[in-house]
mmCIF file of C-alpha atoms in Angstrom:
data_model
loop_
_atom_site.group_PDB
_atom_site.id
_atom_site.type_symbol
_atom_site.label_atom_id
_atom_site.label_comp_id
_atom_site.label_asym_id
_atom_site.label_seq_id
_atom_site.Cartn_x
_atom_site.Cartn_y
_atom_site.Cartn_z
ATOM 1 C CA UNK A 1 77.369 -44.069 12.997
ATOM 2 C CA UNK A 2 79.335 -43.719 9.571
ATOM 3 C CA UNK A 3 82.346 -45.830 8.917
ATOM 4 C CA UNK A 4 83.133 -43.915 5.852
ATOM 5 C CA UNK A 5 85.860 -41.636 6.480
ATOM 6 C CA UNK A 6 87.543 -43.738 8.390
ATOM 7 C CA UNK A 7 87.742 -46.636 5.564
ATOM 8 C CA UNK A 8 88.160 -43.730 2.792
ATOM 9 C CA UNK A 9 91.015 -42.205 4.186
ATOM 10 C CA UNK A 10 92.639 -45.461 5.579
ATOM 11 C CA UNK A 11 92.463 -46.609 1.874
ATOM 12 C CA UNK A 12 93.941 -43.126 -0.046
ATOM 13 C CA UNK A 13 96.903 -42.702 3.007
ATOM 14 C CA UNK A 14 97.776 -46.801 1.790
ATOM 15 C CA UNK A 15 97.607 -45.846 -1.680
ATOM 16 C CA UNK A 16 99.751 -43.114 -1.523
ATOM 17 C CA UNK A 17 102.504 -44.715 0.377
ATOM 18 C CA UNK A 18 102.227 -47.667 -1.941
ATOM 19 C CA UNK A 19 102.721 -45.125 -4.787
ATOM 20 C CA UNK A 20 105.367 -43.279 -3.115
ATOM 21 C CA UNK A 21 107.623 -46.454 -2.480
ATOM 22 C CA UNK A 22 106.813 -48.299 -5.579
ATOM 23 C CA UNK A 23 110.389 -49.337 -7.132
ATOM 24 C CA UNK A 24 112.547 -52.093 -9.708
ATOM 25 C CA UNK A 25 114.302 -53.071 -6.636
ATOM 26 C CA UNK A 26 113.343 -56.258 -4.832
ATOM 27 C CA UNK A 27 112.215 -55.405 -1.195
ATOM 28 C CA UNK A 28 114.264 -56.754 1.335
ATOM 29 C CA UNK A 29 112.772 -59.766 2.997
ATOM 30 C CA UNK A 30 113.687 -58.800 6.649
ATOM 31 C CA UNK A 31 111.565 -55.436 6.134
ATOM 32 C CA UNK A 32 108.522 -56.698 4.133
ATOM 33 C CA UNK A 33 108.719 -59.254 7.501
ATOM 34 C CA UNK A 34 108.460 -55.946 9.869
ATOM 35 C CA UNK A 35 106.276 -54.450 7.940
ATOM 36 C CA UNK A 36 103.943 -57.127 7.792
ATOM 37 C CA UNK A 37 104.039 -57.838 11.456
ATOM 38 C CA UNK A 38 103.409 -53.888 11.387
ATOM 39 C CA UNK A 39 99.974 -53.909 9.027
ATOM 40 C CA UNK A 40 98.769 -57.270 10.275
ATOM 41 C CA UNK A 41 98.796 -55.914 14.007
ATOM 42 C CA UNK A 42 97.399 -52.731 12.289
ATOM 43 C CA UNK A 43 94.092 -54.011 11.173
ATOM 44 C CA UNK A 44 93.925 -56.320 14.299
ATOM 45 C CA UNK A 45 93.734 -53.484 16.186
ATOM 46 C CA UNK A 46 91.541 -51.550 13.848
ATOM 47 C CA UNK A 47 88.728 -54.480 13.622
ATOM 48 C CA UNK A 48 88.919 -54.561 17.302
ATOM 49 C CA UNK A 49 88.486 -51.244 18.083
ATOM 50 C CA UNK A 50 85.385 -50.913 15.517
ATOM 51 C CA UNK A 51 84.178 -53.891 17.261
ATOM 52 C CA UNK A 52 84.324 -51.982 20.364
ATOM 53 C CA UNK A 53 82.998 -48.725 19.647
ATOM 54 C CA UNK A 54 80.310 -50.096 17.411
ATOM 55 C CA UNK A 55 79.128 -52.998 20.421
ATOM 56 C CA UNK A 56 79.577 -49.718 23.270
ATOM 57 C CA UNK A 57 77.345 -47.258 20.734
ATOM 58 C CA UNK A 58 74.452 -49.710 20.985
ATOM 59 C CA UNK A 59 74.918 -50.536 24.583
ATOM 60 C CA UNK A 60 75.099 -46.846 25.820
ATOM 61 C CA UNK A 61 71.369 -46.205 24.635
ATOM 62 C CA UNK A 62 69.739 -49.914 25.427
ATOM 63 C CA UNK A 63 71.355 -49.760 29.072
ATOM 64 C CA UNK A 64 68.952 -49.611 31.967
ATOM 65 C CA UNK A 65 69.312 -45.912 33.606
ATOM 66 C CA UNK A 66 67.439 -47.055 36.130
ATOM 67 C CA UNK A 67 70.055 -50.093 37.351
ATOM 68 C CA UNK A 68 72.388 -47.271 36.742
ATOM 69 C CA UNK A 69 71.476 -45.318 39.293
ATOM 70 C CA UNK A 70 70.785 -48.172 41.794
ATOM 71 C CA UNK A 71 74.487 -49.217 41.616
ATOM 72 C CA UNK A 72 75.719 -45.474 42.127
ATOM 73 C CA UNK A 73 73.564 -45.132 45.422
ATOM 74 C CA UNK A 74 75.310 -48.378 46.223
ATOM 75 C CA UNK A 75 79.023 -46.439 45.953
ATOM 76 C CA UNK A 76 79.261 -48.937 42.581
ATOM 77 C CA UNK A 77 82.913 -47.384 41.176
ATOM 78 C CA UNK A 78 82.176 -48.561 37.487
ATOM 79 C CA UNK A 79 78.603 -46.898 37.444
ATOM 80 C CA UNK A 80 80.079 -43.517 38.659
ATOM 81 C CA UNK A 81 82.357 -43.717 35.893
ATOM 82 C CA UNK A 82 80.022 -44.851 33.140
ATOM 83 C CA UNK A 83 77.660 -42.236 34.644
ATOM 84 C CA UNK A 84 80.136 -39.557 34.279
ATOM 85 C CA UNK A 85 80.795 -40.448 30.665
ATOM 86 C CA UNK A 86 77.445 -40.702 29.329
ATOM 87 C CA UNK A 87 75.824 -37.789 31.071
ATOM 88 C CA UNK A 88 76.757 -35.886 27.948
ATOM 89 C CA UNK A 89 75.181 -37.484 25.378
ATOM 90 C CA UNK A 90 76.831 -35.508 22.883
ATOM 91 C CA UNK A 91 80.064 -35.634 24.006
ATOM 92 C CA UNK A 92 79.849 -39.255 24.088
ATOM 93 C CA UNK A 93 78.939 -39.848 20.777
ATOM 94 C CA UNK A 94 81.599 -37.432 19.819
ATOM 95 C CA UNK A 95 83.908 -39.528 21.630
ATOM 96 C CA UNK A 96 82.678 -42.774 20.062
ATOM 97 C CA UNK A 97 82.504 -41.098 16.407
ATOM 98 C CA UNK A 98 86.257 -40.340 16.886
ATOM 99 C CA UNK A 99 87.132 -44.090 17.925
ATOM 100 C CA UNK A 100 84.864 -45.721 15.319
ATOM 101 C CA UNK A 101 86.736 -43.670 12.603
ATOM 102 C CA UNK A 102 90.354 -43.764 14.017
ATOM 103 C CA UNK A 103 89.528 -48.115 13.920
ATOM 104 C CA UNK A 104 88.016 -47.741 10.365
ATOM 105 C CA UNK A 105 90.998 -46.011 9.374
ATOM 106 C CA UNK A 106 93.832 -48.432 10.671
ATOM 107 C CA UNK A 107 91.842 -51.322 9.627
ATOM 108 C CA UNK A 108 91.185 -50.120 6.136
ATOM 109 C CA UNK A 109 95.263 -48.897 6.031
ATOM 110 C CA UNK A 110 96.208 -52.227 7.252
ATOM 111 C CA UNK A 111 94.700 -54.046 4.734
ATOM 112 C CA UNK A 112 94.939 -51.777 1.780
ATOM 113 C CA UNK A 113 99.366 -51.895 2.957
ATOM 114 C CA UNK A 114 99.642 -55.749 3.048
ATOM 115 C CA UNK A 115 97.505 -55.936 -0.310
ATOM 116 C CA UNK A 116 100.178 -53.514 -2.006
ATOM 117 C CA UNK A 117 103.247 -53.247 -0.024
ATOM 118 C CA UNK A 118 103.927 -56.594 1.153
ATOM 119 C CA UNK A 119 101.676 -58.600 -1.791
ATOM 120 C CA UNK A 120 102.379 -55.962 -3.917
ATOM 121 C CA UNK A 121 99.105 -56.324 -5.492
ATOM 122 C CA UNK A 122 98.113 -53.345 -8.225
ATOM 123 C CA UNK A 123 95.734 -50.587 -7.072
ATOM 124 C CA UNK A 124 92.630 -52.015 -8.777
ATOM 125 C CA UNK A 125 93.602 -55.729 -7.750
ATOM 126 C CA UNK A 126 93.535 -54.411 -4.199
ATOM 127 C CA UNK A 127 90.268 -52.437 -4.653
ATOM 128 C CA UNK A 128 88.666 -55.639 -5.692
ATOM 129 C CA UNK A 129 89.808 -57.521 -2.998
ATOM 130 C CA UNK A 130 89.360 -55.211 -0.168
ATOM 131 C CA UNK A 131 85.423 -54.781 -1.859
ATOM 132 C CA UNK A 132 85.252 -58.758 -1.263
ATOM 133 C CA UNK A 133 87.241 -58.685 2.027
ATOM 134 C CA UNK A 134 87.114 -55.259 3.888
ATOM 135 C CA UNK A 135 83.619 -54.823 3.703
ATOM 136 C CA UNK A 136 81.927 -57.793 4.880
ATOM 137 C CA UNK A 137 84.514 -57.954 7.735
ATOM 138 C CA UNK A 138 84.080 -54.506 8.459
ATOM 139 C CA UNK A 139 80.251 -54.702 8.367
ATOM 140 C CA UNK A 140 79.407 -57.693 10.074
ATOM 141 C CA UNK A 141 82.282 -58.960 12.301
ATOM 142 C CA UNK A 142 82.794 -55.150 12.943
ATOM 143 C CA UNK A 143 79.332 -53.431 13.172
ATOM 144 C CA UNK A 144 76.535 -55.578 12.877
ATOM 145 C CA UNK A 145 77.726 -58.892 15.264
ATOM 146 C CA UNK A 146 78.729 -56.087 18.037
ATOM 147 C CA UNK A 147 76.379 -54.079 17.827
ATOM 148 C CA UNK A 148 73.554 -56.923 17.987
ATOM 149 C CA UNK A 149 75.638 -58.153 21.411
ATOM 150 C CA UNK A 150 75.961 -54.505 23.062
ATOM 151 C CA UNK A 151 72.056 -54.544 22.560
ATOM 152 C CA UNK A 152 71.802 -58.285 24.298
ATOM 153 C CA UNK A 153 74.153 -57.496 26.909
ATOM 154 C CA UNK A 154 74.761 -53.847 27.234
ATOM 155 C CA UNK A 155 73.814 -53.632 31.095
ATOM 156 C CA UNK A 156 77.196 -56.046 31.196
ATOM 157 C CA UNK A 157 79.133 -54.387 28.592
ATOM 158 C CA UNK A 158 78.965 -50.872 29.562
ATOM 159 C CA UNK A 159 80.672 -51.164 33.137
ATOM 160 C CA UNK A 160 82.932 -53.548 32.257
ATOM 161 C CA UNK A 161 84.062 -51.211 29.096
ATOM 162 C CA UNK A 162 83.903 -47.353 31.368
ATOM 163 C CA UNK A 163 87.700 -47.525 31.900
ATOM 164 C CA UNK A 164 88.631 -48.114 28.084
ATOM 165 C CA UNK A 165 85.632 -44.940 27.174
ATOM 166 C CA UNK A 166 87.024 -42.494 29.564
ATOM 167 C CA UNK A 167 90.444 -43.448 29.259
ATOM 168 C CA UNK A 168 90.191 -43.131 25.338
ATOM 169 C CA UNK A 169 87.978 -39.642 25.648
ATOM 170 C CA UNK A 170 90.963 -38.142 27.569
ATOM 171 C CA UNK A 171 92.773 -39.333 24.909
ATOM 172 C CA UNK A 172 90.885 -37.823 22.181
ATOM 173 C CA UNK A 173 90.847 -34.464 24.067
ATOM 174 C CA UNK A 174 94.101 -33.936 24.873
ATOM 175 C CA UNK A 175 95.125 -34.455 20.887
ATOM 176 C CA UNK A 176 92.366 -31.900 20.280
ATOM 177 C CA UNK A 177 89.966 -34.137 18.371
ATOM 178 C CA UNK A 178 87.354 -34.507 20.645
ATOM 179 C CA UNK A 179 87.043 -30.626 21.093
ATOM 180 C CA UNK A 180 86.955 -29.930 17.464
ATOM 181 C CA UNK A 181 83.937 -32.273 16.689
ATOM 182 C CA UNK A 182 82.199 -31.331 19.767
ATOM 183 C CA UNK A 183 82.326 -27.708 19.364
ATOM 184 C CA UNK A 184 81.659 -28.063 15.196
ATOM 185 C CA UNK A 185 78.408 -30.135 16.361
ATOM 186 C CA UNK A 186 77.535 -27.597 18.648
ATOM 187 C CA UNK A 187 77.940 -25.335 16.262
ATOM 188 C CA UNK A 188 75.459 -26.828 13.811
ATOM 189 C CA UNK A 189 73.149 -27.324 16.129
ATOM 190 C CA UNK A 190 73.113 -23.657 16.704
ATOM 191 C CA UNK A 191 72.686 -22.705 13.404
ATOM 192 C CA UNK A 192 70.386 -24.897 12.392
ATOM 193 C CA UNK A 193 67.900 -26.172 15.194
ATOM 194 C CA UNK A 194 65.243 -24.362 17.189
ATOM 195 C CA UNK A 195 65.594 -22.826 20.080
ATOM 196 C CA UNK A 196 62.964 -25.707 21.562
ATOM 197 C CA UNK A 197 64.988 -28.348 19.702
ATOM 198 C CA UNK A 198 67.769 -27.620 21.555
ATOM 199 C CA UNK A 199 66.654 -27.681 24.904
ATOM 200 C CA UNK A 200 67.191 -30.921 26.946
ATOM 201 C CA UNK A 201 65.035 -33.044 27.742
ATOM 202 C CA UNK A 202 62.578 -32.154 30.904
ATOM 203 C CA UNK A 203 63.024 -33.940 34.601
ATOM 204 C CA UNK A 204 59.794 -35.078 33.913
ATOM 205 C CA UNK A 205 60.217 -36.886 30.722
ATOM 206 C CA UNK A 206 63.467 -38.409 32.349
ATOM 207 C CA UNK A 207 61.302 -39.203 34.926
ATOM 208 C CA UNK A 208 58.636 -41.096 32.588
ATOM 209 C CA UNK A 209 61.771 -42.596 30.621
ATOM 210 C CA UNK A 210 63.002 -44.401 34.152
ATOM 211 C CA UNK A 211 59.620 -45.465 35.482
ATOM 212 C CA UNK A 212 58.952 -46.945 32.494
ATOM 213 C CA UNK A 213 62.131 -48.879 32.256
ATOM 214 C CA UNK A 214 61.601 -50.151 35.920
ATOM 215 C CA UNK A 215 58.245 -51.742 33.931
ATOM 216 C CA UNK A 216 60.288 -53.318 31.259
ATOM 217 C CA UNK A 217 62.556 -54.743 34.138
ATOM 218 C CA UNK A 218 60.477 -55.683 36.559
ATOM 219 C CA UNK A 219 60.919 -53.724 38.960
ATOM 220 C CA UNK A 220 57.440 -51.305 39.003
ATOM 221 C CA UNK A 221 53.860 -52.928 37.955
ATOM 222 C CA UNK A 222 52.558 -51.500 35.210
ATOM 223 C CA UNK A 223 49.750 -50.179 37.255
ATOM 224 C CA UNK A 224 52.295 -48.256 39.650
ATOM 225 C CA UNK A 225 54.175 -46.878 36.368
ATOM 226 C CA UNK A 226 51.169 -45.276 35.482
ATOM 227 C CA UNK A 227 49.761 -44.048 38.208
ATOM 228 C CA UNK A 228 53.125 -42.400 37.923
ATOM 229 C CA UNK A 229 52.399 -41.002 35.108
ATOM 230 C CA UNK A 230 49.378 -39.942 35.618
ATOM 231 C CA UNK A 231 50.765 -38.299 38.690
ATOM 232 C CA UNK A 232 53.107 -36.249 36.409
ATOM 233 C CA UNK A 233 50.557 -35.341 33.686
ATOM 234 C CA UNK A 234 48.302 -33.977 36.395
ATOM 235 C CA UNK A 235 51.045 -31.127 36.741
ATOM 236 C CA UNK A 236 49.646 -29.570 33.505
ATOM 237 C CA UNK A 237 45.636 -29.793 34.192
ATOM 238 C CA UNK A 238 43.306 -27.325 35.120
ATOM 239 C CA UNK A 239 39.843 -27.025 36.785
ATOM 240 C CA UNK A 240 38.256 -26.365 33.011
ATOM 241 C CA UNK A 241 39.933 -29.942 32.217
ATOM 242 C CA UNK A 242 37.767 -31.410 34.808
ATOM 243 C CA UNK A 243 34.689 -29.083 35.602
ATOM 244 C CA UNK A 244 30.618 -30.407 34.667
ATOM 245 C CA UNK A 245 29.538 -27.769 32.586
ATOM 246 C CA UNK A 246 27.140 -25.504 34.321
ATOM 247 C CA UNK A 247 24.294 -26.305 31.372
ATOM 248 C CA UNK A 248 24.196 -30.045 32.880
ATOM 249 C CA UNK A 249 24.517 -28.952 36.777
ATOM 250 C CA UNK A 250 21.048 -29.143 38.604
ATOM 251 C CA UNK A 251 20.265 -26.213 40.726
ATOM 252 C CA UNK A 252 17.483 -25.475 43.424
ATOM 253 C CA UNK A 253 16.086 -22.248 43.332
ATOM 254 C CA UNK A 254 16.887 -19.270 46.457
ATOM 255 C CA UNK A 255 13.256 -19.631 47.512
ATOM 256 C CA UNK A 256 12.405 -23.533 46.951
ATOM 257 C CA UNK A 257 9.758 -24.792 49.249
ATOM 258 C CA UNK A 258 10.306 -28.272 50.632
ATOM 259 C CA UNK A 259 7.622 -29.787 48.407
ATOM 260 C CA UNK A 260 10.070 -28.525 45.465
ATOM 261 C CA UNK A 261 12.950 -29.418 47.444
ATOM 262 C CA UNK A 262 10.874 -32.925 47.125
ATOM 263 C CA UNK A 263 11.044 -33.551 43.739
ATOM 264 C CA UNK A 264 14.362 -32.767 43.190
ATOM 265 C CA UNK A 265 15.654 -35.587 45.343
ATOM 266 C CA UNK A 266 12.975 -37.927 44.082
ATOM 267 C CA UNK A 267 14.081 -36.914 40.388
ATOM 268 C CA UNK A 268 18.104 -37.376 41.206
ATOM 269 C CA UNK A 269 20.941 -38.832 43.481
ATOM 270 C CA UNK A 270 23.041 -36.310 43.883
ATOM 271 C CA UNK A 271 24.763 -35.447 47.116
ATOM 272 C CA UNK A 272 24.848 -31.560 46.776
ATOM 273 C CA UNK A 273 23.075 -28.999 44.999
ATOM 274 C CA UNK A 274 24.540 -25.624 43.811
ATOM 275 C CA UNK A 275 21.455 -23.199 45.049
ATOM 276 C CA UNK A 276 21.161 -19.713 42.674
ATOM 277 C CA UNK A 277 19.330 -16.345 42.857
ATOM 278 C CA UNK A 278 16.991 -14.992 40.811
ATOM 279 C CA UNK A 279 19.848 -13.565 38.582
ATOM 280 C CA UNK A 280 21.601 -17.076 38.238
ATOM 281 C CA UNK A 281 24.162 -16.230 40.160
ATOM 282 C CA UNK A 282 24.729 -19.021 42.910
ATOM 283 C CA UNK A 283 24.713 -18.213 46.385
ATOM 284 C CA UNK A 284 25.276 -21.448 47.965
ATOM 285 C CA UNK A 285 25.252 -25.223 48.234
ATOM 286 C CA UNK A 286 22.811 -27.019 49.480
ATOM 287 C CA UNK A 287 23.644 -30.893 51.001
ATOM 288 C CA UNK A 288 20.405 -34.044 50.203
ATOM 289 C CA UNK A 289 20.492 -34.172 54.177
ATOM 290 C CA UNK A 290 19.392 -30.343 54.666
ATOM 291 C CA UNK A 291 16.831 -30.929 52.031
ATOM 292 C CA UNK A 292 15.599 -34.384 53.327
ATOM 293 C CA UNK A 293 15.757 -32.489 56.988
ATOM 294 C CA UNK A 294 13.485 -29.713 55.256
ATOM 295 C CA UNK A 295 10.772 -32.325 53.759
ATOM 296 C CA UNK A 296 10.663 -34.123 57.440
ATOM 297 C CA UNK A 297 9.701 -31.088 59.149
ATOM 298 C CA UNK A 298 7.630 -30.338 56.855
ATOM 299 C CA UNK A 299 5.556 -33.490 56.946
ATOM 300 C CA UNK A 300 5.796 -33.110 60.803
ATOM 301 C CA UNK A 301 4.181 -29.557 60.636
ATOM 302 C CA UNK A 302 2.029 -30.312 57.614
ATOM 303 C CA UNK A 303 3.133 -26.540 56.848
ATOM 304 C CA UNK A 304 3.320 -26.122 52.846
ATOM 305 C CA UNK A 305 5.322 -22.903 53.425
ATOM 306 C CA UNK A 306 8.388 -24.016 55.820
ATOM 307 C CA UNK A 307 10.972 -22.080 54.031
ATOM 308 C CA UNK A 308 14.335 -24.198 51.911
ATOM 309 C CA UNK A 309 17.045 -24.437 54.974
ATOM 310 C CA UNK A 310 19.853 -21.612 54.501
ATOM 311 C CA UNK A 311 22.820 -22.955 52.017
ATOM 312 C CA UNK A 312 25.867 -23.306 53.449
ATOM 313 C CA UNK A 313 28.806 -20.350 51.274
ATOM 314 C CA UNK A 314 29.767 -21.815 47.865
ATOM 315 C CA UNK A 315 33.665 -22.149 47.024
ATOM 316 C CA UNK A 316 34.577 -20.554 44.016
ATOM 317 C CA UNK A 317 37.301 -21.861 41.949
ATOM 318 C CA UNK A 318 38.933 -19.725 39.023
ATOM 319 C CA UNK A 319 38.762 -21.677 35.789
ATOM 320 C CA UNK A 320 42.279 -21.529 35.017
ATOM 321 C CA UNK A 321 43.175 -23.349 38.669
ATOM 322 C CA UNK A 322 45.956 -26.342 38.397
ATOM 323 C CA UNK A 323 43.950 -29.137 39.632
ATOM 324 C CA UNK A 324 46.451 -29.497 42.520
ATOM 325 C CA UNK A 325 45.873 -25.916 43.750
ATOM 326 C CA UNK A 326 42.060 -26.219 43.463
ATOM 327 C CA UNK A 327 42.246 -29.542 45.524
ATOM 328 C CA UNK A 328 44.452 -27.418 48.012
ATOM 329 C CA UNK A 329 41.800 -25.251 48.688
ATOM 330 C CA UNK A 330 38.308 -27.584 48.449
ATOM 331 C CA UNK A 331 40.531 -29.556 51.336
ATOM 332 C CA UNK A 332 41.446 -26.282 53.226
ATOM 333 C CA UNK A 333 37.058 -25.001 52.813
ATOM 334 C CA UNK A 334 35.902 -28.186 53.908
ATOM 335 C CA UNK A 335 34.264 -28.804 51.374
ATOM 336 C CA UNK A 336 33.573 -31.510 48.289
ATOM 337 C CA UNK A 337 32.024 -29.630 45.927
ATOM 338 C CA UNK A 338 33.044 -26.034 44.323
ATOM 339 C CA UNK A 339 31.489 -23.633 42.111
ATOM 340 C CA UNK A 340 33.825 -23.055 38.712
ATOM 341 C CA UNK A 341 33.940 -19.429 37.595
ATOM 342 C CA UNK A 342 36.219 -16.594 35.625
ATOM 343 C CA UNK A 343 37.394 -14.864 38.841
ATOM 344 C CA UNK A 344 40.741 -13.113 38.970
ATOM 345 C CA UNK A 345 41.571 -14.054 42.174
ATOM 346 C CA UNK A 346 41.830 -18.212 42.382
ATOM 347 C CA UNK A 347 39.716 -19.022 44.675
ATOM 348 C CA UNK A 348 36.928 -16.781 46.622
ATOM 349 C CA UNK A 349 33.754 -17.697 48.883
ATOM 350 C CA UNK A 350 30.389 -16.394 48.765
ATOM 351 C CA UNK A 351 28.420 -14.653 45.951
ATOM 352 C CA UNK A 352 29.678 -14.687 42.037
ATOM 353 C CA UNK A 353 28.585 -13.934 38.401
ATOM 354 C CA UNK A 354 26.977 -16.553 36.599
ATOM 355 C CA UNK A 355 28.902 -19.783 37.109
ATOM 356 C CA UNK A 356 30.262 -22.043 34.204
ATOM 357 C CA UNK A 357 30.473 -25.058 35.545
ATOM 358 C CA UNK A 358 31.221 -27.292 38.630
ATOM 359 C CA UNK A 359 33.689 -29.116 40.170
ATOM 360 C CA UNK A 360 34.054 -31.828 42.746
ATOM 361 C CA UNK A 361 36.880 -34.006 44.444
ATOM 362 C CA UNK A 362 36.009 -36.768 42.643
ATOM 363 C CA UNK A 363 36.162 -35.099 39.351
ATOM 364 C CA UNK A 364 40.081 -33.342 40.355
ATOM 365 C CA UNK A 365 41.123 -37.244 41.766
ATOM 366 C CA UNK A 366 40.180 -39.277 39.070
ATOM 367 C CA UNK A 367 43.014 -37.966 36.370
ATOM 368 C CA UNK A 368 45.261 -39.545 39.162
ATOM 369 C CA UNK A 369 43.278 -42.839 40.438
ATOM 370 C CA UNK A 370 40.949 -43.767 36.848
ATOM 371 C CA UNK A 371 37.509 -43.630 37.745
ATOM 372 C CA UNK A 372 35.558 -43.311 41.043
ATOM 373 C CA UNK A 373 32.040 -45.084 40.806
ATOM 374 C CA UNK A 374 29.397 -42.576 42.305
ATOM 375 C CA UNK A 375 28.277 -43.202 45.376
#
């Protein structure tokens, strides 16, 4: 946050009244007394109020959220307050660009007055020393050295400092300042940002924001953050995020005998096999426990041609399907393995045009849990 205006026009407004009462006549010692009582409390004031603003600027964005919100389900007075004031993020660095400024510019006119109208230094005797005074106080004892201690402690700083922020942004509204620089940021904004840019930012990346916090203090594991997370990013997947392309699926043919049906569970493991027409086009799904039920009555019958047992109606799942939906409806069918497709409707049962992939529960879980070892 710039300090410059506030230190600019501090110094000009000193200079002019130093200008404007410059006389022959020796000041009276009463009044150079006053006023020096007057400029001294002046930049007192001023250093401690850009002490203030510059310690509560820091603290406002390294404060937990999280801990906020704990203490205002707890009826905590001081975090309904603070929550109040820096809900609006812009209006509260409006409010603490104002105060930063207004301090700059009574410390700056404090000292630039006692250099020429008590001292009654020349102008470029008092630029020199307020370049080897003002600065270095004004940059480390009243930016740097607050702002490193609202970062330390800003979780205690910021409640015990709500009263003096909302008391000074009614203060800075009622004079009309804080309207003018909120409504001439806003208008900036306007003109010059995105409509995108200028959106807030989504529940969900608050969301992220706080869980992630609750890592940093503690309070979640990092496993439970990201399961979080991962919870939140699933939102945005579909079934083609997921699906085993249909070039890698192994089928079993509408009229397999059980000696085929053989080989294909000597060959693989799988639970479930999608079962397809002459055409491609899959009519069903076939479980390893109808096909090892086929190949025992066959070697009971010693009948070569005991026909494939009838697959049970395939799912199919539209390729475009959130993963949430399409877990929805493999849960409501029954059933652990689906048949991906470009359908219009979402989901549908029975017959379809040549598939492009496949899907199971394991494969729509896993985004969520990491990986499930096949069993």
């Amino acid at each position: 946050m710039s300090h410059a205006p506030g230190i600019i026009f501090g110094m000009l407004a000193a200079w002019a009244l130093a200008a404007a009462g410059t006389t022959a006549i020796e000041p009276d010692p009463a009044p150079v007394s006053i006023l020096l009582v007057l400029y001294v409390s002046l930049t007192v004031v001023g250093l401690l109020g850009s002490m203030a603003f510059s310690g509560l600027e820091t603290a406002t964005y390294a404060m937990s959220r999280l801990r906020l919100l704990v203490r205002m389900s707890r009826g905590d007075a001081a975090a309904a307050r603070l929550h109040h004031e820096i809900i609006n993020r812009r209006r509260l660095l409006s409010t603490l660009l104002i105060g930063n400024n207004i301090a700059n510019f009574m410390l700056s006119f404090g000292i630039t007055s006692i250099l020429t109208q008590v001292i009654g230094l020349g102008d470029w005797s008092s630029v020199v020393i307020q370049a080897a005074i003002l600065t270095p106080l004004l940059f480390v004892v009243g930016e740097t050295l607050p702002k490193e201690y609202g970062r330390s402690h800003a979780n205690v700083l910021v409640y015990r400092t709500a009263g003096l922020l909302r008391g000074f942004r009614i203060f800075s509204t009622c004079i009309g300042l804080l309207p003018l620089v909120y409504w001439l940021g806003e208008g900036i904004v306007i003109l010059t940002a995105s409509r995108q840019a200028r959106k807030v930012a989504s529940a969900r990346a608050r969301m992220v924001s706080l869980f992630e916090e609750g890592v940093g203090y503690g309070i979640l594991t990092e496993q439970q953050s990201s399961l979080i997370e991962r919870a939140l990013a699933m939102r945005d997947m579909t079934v083609m995020d997921e699906l085993i392309p249909w070039a890698k699926v192994v089928t079993v043919p509408e009229q397999a005998t059980p000696q085929e049906l053989h080989r294909i569970t000597s060959r693989y493991s799988y639970t479930r096999y999608p079962v397809v027409d002459s055409t491609g086009s899959v009519i069903g799904i076939m479980t390893l426990l109808d096909m090892l039920a086929a190949e025992r009555e066959t070697s009971r019958s010693e009948t070569a041609g005991t026909p494939a047992p009838v697959p049970a109606p395939p799912l199919i799942l539209e390729v475009r399907l959130p993963i949430q939906q399409a877990l929805a409806a493999m849960r409501e069918a029954g059933v652990t393995l689906a048949i991906v497709a470009n359908t219009d409707a979402g989901t549908s049962s029975g017959t379809t045009g040549k598939p492009i992939g496949i899907v199971t529960t394991k494969d729509l879980v896993e985004p969520l849990i990491g990986d499930i070892a096949a069993g």
